[in-house]
Short mmCIF file of C-alpha atoms in Angstrom, two decimals:
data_model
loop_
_atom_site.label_atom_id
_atom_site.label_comp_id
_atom_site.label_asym_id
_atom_site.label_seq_id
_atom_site.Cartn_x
_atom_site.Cartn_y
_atom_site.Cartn_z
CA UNK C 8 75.59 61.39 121.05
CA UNK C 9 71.58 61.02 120.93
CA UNK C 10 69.36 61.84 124.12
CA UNK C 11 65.96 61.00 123.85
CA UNK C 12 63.65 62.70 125.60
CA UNK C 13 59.34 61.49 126.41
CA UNK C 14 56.68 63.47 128.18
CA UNK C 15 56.48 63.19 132.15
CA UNK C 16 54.82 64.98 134.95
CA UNK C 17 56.11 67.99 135.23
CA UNK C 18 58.26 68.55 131.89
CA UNK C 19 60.38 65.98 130.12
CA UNK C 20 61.89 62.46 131.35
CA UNK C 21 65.33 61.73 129.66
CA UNK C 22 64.59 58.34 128.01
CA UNK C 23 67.83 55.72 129.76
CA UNK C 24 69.56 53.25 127.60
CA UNK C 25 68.51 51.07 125.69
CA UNK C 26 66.57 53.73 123.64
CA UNK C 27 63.34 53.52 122.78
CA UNK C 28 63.43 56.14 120.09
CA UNK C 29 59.04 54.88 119.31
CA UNK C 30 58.47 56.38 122.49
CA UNK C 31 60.15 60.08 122.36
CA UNK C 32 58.59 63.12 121.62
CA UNK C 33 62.32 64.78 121.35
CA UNK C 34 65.36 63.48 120.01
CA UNK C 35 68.38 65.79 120.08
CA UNK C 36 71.12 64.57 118.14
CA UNK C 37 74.47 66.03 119.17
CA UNK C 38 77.46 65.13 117.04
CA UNK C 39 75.28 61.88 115.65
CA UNK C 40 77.31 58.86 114.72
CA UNK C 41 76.32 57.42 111.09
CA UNK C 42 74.55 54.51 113.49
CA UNK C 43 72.56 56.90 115.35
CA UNK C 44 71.34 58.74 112.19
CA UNK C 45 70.32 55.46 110.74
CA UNK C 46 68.23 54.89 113.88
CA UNK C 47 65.94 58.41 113.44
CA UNK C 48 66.43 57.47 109.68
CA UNK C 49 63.76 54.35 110.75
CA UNK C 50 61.47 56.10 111.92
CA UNK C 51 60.75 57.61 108.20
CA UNK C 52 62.68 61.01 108.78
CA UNK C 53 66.09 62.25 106.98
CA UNK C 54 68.48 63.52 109.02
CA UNK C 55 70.80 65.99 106.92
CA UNK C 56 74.30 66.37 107.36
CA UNK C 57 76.33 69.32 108.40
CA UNK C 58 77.15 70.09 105.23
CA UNK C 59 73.83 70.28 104.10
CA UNK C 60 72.77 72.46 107.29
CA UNK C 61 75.47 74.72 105.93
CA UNK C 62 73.96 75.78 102.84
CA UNK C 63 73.00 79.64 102.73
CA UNK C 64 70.43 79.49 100.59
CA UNK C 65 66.99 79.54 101.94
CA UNK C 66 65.81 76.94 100.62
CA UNK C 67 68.20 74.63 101.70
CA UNK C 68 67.20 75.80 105.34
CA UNK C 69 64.16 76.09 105.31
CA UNK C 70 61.48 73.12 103.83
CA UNK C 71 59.13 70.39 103.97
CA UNK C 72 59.71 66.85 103.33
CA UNK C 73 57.72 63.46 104.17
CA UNK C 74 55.09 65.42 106.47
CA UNK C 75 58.09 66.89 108.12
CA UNK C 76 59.32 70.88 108.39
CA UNK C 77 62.90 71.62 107.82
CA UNK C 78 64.26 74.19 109.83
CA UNK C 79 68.02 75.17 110.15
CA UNK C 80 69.26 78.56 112.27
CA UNK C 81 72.61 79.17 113.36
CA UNK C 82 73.13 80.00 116.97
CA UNK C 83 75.95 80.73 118.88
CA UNK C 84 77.38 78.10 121.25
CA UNK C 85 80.23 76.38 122.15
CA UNK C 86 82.82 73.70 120.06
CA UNK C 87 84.21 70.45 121.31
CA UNK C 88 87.24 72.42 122.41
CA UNK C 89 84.53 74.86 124.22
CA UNK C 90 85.68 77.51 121.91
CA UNK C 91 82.95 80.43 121.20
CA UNK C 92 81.47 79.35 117.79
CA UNK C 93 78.33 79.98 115.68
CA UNK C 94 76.80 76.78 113.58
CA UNK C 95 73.90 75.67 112.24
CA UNK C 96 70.88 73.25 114.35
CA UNK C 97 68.26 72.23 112.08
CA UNK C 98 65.12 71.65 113.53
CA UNK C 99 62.86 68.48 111.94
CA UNK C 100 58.83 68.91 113.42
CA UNK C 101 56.89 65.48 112.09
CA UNK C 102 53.51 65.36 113.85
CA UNK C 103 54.95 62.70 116.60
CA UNK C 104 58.39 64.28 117.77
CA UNK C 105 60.75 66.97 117.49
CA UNK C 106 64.45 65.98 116.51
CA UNK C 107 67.05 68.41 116.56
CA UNK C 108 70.52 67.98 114.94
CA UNK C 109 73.82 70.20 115.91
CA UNK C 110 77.32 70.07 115.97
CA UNK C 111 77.68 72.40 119.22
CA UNK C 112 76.59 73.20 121.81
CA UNK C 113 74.50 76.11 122.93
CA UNK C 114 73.52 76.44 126.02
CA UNK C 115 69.35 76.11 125.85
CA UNK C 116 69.61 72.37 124.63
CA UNK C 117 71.23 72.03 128.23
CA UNK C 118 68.81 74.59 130.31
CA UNK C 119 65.58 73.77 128.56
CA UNK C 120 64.61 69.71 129.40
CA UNK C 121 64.70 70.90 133.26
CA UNK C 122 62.62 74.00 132.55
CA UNK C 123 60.38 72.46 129.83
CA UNK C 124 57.01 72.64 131.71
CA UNK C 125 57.78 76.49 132.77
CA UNK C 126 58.80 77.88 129.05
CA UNK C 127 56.63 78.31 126.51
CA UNK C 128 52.91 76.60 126.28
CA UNK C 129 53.70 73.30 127.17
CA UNK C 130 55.82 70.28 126.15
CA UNK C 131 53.06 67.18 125.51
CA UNK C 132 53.08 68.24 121.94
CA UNK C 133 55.94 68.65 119.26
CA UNK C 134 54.82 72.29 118.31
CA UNK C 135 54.94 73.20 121.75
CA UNK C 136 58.22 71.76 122.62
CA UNK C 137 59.50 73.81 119.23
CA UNK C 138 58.23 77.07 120.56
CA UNK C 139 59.47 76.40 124.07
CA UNK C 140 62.39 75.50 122.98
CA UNK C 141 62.61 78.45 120.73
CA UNK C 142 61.55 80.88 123.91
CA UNK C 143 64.43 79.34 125.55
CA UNK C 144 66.96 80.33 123.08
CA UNK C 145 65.30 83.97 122.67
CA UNK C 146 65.89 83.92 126.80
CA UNK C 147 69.75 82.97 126.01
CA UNK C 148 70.46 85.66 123.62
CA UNK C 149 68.67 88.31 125.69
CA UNK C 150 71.16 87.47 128.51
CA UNK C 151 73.96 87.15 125.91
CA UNK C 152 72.96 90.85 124.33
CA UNK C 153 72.51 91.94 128.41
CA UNK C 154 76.22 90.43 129.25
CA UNK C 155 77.29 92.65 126.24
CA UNK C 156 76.06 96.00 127.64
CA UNK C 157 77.47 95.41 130.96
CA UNK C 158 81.16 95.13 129.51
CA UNK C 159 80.36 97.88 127.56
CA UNK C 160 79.15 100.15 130.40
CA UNK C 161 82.62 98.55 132.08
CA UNK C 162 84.52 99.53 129.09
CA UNK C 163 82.95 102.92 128.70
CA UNK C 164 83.67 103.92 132.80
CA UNK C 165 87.08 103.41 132.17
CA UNK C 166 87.33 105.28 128.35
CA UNK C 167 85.45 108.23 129.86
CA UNK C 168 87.32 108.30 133.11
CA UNK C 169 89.71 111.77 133.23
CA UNK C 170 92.37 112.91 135.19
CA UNK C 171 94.93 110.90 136.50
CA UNK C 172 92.85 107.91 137.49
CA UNK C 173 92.10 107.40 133.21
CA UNK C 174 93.13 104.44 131.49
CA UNK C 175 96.69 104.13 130.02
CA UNK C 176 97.89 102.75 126.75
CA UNK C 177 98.02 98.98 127.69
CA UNK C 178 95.08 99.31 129.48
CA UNK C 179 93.17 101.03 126.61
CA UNK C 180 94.31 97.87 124.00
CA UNK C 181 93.40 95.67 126.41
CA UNK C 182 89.89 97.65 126.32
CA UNK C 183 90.19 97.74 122.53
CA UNK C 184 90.66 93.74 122.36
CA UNK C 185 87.62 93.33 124.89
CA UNK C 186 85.02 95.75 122.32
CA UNK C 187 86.29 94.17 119.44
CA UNK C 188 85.52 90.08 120.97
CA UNK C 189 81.93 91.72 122.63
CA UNK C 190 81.61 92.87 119.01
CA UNK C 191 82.26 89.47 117.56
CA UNK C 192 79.63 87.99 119.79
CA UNK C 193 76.93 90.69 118.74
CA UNK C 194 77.58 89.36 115.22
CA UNK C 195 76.91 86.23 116.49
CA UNK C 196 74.10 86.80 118.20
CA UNK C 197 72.41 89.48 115.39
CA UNK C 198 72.61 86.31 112.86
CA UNK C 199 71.00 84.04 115.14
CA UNK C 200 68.12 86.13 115.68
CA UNK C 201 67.72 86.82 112.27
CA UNK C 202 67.76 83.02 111.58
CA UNK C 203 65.49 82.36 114.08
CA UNK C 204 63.17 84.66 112.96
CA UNK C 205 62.93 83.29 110.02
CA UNK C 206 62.67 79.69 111.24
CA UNK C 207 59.83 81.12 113.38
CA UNK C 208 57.96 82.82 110.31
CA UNK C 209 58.12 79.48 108.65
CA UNK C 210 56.32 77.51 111.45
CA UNK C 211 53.70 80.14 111.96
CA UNK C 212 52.84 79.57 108.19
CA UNK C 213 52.28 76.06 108.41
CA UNK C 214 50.38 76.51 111.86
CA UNK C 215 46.43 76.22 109.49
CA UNK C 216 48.08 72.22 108.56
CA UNK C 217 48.64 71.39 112.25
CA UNK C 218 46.33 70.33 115.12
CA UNK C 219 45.37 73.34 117.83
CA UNK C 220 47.40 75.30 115.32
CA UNK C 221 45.13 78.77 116.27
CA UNK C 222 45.52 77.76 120.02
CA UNK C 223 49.67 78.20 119.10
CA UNK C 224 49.19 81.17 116.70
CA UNK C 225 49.15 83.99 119.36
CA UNK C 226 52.62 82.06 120.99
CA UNK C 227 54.35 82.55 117.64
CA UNK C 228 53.26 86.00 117.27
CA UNK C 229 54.46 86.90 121.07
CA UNK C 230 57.79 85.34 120.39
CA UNK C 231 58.41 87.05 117.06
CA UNK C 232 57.69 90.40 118.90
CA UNK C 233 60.57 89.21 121.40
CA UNK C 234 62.46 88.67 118.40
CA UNK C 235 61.98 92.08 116.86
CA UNK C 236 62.63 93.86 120.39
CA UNK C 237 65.79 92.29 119.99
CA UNK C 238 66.56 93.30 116.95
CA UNK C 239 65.94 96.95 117.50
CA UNK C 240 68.28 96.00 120.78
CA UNK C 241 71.34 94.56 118.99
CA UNK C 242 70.91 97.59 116.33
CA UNK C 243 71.50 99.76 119.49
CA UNK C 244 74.35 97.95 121.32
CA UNK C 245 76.32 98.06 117.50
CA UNK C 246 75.97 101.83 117.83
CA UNK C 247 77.49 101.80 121.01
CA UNK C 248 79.93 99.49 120.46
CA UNK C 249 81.03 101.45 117.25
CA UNK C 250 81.40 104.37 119.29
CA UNK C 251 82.90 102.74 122.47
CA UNK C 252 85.89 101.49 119.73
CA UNK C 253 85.79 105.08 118.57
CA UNK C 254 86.41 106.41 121.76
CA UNK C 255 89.29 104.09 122.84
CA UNK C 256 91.10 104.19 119.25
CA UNK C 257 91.00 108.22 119.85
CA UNK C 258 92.35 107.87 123.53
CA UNK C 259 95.17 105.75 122.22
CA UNK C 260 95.75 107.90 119.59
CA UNK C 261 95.94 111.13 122.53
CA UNK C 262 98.28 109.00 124.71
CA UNK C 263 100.74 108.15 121.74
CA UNK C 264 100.52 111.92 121.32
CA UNK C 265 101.11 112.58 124.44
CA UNK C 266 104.31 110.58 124.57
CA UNK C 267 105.37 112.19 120.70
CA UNK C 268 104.76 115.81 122.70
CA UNK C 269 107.03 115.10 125.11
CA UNK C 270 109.61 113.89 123.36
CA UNK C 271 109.75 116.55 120.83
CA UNK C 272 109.75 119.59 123.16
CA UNK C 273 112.62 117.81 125.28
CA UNK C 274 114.40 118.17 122.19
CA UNK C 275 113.51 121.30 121.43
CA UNK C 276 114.89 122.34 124.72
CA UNK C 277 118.26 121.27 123.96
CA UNK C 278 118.16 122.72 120.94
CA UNK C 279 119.47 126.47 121.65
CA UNK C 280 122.32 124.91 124.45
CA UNK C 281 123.40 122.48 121.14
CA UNK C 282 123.20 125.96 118.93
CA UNK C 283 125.76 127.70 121.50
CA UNK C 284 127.85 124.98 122.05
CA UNK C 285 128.27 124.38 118.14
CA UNK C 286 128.96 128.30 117.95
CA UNK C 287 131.86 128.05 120.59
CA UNK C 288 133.03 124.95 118.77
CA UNK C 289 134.10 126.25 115.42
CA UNK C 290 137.41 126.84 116.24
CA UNK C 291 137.52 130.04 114.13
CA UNK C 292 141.36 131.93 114.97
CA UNK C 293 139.20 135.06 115.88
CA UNK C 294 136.77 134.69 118.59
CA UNK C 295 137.21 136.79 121.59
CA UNK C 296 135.70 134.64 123.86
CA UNK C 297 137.87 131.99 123.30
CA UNK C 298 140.78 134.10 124.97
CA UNK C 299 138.21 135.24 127.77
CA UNK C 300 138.77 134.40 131.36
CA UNK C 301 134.91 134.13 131.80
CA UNK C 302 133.64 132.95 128.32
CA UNK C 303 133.44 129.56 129.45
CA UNK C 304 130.80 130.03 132.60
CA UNK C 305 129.22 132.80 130.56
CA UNK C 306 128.32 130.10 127.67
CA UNK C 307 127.25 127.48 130.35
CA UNK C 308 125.02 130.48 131.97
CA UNK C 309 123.37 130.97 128.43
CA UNK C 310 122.94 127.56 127.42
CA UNK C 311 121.20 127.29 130.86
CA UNK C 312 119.28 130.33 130.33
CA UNK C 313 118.38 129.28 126.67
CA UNK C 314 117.10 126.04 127.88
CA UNK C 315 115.26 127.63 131.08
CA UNK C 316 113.61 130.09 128.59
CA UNK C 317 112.46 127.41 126.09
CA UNK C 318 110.67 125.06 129.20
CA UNK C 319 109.25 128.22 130.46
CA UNK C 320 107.61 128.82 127.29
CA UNK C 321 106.06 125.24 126.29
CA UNK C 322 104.80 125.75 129.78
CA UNK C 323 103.29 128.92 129.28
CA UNK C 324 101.51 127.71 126.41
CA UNK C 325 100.65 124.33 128.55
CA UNK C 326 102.63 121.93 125.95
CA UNK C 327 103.79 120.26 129.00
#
């Protein structure tokens, strides 16, 4: 799909079919047919494939070609099959438009042509769009990163929680399963902001070859100290996310033990009964309680008494 997008009062006007691609100062490109490429291709800019917005190395992500800047970060978003994913947008800033590429969709390519004339310095000029654009994703993995605290704080009530109102086993897997996807996403989200941040550091250096470059130059620096804030942000949510899994792996680990505890002093408690009763089993030809009007209750009595003793003690020593 291609949406086209041209300057209007108050933001951005979505450009209607047939497309007048001459005439927009923002072409996203989602999914893009071979056709589709071929049209942007026109206008005298490549538009690389996903395999080549793929490629780690810095160079591949990050570069200039025909008058144009290059500039691929990986943000978290949603597949086809609105799975969770991470993938690459690259980001091509000529001097006329903006044209992104992706292959999924995160959410600011939906939020930002509605909010374009309220984030960032403007949108009646490529550069801005790029940093509004770019504030708009920063936005989305704030609330992403704020989302994550909140089911950690969740998690962590419930963890911490003692007496008889704390979690139990199934519950505390199901808690261990939620940390470990929250965790997933802060991977997802640290990578991003790394990407961006170098995306950003890129632009800013070829701010002295653009027009009203210095009027832009305090914008980038503002948004890089979002970035960094974030950063220091993420760092802090992995520590507590490290030890929120620490916690719940130890308070599975305490219930199993719980459950091993119980079942090896209920054994132990029929241990001495099983000791008498093997005793009074041997069938040896002299044992004088064998021939004993009372030797029967009396070994009931002190396999009772045996096993009385041994619950009395576990509980004395609070095993139980």
């Amino acid at each position: 799909m291609m949406f086209a997008y041209a300057p209007a009062a108050g933001g951005l006007a979505r450009i209607e079919q047939p497309l007048d691609l001459s005439a927009a100062l923002w072409i996203d490109l989602y999914r893009p047919l071979s056709n589709q490429s071929a049209d942007v291709t026109r206008l005298g800019l490549a538009v690389p494939t996903l395999a080549d917005m793929e490629e780690i190395e810095i160079s591949n992500r990050l570069y200039r070609e025909a008058g144009a800047d290059y500039m691929t970060v990986v943000l978290p978003g949603l597949s086809e099959s609105h799975k969770p994913i991470s993938g690459p947008i690259c980001f091509i800033l000529s001097a006329d438009r903006l044209i992104t590429v992706r292959y999924h969709a995160p959410r600011p390519f939906e939020t930002y042509p509605e909010r374009a004339d309220k984030v960032g310095p403007g949108c009646d000029r490529p550069e801005k769009l790029f940093l509004g654009l770019i504030e708009e994703i920063i936005g989305r993995m704030a609330d992403i990163l704020e989302g994550i605290g909140h089911a950690l704080d969740e998690v962590a009530s419930g963890i911490y929680q003692g007496g008889s109102n704390g979690l139990q086993t199934d519950a505390l897997q199901s808690a261990l399963v939620k940390v470990g996807r929250e965790g997933d996403l802060l991977g997802r989200v640290r990578l991003g902001l790394l990407t961006v941040e170098r995306a950003l550091s890129f632009f800013g250096q070829t701010l002295s070859d653009r027009a009203g470059g210095d009027v832009l130059r305090p914008w980038v620096k503002g948004l890089m100290r979002d970035l960094q804030a974030l950063e220091v942000h993420t760092d802090f949510l992995g520590s507590r996310l490290a030890l929120t899994s620490d916690a719940t792996l130890g308070m599975i680990n305490l219930s199993q033990n719980v459950t091993v505890r119980i079942v090896s002093v209920v054994a132990a408690l029929f241990m001495p009964p099983t000791l008498i009763a093997s005793l009074y089993g041997m069938n040896f030809a002299h044992m004088p309680e064998l021939a004993w009007r009372f030797g029967y209750p009396l070994a009931l009595l002190l396999m009772l008494a045996s096993a009385s003793g041994t619950y009395l003690f576990f509980k004395r020593k609070r095993w139980l």
